[in-house]
Coordinates of C-alpha atoms in Angstrom, one line a residue:
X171 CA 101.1 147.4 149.7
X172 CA 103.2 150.5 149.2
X173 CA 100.4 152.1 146.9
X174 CA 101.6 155.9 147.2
X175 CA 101.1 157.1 143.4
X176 CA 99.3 160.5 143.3
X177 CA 96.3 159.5 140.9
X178 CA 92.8 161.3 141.5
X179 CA 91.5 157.9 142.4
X180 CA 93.8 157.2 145.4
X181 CA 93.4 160.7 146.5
X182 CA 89.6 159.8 146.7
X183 CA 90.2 156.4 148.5
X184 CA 92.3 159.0 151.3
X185 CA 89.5 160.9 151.8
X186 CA 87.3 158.8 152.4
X187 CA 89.5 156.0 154.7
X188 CA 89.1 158.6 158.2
X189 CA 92.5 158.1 159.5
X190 CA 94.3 160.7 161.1
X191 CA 96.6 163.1 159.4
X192 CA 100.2 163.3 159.6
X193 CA 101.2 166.0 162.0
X194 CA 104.7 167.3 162.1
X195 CA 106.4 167.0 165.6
X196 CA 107.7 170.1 167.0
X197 CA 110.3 167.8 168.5
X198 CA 111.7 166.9 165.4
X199 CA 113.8 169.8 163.8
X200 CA 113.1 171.2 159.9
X201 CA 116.1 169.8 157.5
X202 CA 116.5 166.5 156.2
X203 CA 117.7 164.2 159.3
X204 CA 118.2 161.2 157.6
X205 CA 120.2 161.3 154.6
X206 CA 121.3 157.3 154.1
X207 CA 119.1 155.6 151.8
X208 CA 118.4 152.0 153.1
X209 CA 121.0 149.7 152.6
X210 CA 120.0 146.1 151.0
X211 CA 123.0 143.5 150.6
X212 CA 123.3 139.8 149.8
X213 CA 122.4 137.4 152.5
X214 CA 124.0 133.3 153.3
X215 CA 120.8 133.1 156.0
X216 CA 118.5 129.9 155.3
X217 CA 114.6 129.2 154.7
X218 CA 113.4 128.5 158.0
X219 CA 109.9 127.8 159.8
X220 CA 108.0 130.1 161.8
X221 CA 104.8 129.2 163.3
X222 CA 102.8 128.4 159.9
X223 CA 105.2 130.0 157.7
X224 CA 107.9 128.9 155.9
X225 CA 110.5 132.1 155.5
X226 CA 113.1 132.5 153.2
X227 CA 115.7 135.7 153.5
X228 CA 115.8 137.3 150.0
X229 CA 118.1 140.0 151.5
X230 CA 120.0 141.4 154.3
X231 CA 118.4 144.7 155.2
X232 CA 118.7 147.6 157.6
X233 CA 117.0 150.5 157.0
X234 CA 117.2 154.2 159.4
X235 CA 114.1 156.3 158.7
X236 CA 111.4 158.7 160.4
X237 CA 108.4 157.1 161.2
X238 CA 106.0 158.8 159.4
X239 CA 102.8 156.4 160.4
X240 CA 101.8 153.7 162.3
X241 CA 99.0 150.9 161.9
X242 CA 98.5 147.8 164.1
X243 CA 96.9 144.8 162.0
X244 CA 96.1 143.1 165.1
X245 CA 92.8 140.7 163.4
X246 CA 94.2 139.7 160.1
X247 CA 94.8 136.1 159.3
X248 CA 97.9 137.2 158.8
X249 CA 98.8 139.1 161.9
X250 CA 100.6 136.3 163.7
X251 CA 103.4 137.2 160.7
X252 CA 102.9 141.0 160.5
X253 CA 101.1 142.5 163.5
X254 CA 102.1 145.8 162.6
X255 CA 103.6 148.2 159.6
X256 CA 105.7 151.1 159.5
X257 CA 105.4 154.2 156.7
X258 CA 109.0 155.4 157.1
X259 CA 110.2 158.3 154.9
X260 CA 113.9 159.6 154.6
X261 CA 115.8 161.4 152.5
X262 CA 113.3 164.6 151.9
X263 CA 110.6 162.6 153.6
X264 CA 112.2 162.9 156.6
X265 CA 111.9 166.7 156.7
X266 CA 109.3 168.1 158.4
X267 CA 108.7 171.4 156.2
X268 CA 108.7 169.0 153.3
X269 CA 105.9 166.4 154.8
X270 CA 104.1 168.5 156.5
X271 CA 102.8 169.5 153.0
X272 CA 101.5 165.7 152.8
X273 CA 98.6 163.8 154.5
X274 CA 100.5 160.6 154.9
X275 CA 97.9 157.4 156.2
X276 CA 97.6 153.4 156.1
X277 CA 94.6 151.1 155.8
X278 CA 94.1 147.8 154.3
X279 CA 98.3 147.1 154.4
X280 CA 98.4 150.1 151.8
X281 CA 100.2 153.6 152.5
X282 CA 98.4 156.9 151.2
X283 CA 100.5 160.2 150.2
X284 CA 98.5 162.8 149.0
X285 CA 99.6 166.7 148.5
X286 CA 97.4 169.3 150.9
X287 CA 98.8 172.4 148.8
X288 CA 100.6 173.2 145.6
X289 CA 103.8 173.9 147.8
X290 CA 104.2 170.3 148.1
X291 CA 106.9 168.7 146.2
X292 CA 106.3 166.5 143.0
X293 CA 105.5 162.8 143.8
X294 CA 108.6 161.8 141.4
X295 CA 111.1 164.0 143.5
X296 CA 109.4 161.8 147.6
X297 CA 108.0 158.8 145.8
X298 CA 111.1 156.6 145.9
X299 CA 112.1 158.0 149.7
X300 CA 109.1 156.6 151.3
X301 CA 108.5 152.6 152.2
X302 CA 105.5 150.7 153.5
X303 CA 107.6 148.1 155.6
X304 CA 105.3 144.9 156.9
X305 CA 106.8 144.5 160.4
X306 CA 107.8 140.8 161.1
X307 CA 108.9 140.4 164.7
X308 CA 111.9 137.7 165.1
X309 CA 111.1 137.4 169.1
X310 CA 108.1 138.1 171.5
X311 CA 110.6 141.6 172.3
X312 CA 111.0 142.7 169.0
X313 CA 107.1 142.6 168.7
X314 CA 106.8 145.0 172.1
X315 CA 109.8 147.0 170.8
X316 CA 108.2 147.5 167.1
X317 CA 104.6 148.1 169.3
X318 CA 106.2 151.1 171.5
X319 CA 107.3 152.8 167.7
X320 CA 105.6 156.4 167.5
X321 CA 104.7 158.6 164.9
X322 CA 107.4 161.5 164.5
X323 CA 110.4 159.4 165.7
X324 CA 113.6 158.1 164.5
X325 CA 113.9 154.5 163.9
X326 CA 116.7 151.9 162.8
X327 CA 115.5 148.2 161.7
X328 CA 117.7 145.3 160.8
X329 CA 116.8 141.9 159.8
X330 CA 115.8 140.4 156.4
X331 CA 113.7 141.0 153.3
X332 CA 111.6 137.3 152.8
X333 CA 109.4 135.8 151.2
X334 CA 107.1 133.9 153.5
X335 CA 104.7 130.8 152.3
X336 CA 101.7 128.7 154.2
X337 CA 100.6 125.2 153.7
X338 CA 97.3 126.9 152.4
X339 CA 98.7 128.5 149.4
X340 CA 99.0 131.9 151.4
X341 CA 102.6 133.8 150.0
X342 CA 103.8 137.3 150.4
X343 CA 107.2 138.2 148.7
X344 CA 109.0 141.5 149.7
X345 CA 109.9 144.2 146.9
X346 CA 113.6 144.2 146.4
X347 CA 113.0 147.5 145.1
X348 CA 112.9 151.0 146.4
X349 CA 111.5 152.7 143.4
X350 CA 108.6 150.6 142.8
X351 CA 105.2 152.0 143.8
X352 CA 102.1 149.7 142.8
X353 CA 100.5 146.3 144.4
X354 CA 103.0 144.0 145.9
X355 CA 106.1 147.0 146.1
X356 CA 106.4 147.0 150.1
X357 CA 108.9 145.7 152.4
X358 CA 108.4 142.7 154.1
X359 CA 110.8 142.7 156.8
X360 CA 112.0 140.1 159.6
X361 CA 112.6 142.7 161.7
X362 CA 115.7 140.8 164.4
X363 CA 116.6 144.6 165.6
X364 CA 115.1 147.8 166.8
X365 CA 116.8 150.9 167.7
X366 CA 114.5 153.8 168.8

């Protein structure tokens, strides 16, 4: 899930994963280019079913970020729910002088942040502006739209946080929480709108 302390251990795990580094975009200007945090508020919306799921909206969500890294689960058991998640930074972790002091990656449905100098800002100051969102398409278009999403890019989702359950015990609950950072902290996120 969202596991993005700094502890030596994870650091090791980085190294040793092989994905690529985060690369700032020369298309993307230096400053902080998006300011909003993500905005959470109470939902009416119903449990519903979904294919072998039974989803129930926790929250309304929408949240505008820089997409800081991509990674398709396209051969999980669970990748008819969430084919694909989204790191997405803002505040300060949307500035490309501040993350490209960061190497930023995702494996396992886990996000990695580790410092590549002593430049980089403390982990207590980004930790909290950072979000491992678990993509869950409402419609066949939403999963092409979420597919086309690039590193280095500004994105805006909207849908609801859930919980979502399977007649073999399988769950997965969404954090409700920006500031948490261990096992079971990222988004889950019925994504029902795009903008790219």
């Amino acid at each position: 899930m969202k596991q993005v302390a700094l502890a030596a251990s994870v650091i090791a795990v980085v190294g040793g994963i092989g994905v690529l580094k985060f690369r700032a975009s020369s298309e993307l200007p230096e400053g902080m280019l998006v300011p909003e945090e993500p905005r959470q508020t109470a939902t009416i919306a119903k449990p519903f079913f979904s294919g072998r799921y039974r989803i129930t909206p926790l929250f309304n969500y929408r949240i505008r970020a820089r997409v800081l890294s991509v990674k398709p689960y396209p051969r999980e058991d669970d990748s008819d729910l969430m084919p694909i998640d989204l790191a997405l930074g803002w505040g300060p972790m949307s500035n490309s002088k501040v993350i490209r002091d960061f190497r930023i990656s995702q494996d396992v449905r886990h996000v990695f942040v580790s410092p590549l100098n002593q430049d980089a800002l403390p982990y207590e100051v980004v930790g909290s502006k950072l979000a491992n969102v678990h993509c869950c398409p409402d419609r066949e278009w939403i999963a092409d739209e979420l597919a086309a999403i690039q590193p280095n890019t500004i994105v805006t989702l909207e849908g609801w946080l859930i919980r979502a359950t399977r007649n073999d015990g399988f769950q997965v609950t969404s954090s409700i929480s920006r500031d948490d950072n261990k096992g079971g902290a990222c988004e889950i996120l019925w994504v029902r709108k795009v903008t790219r």
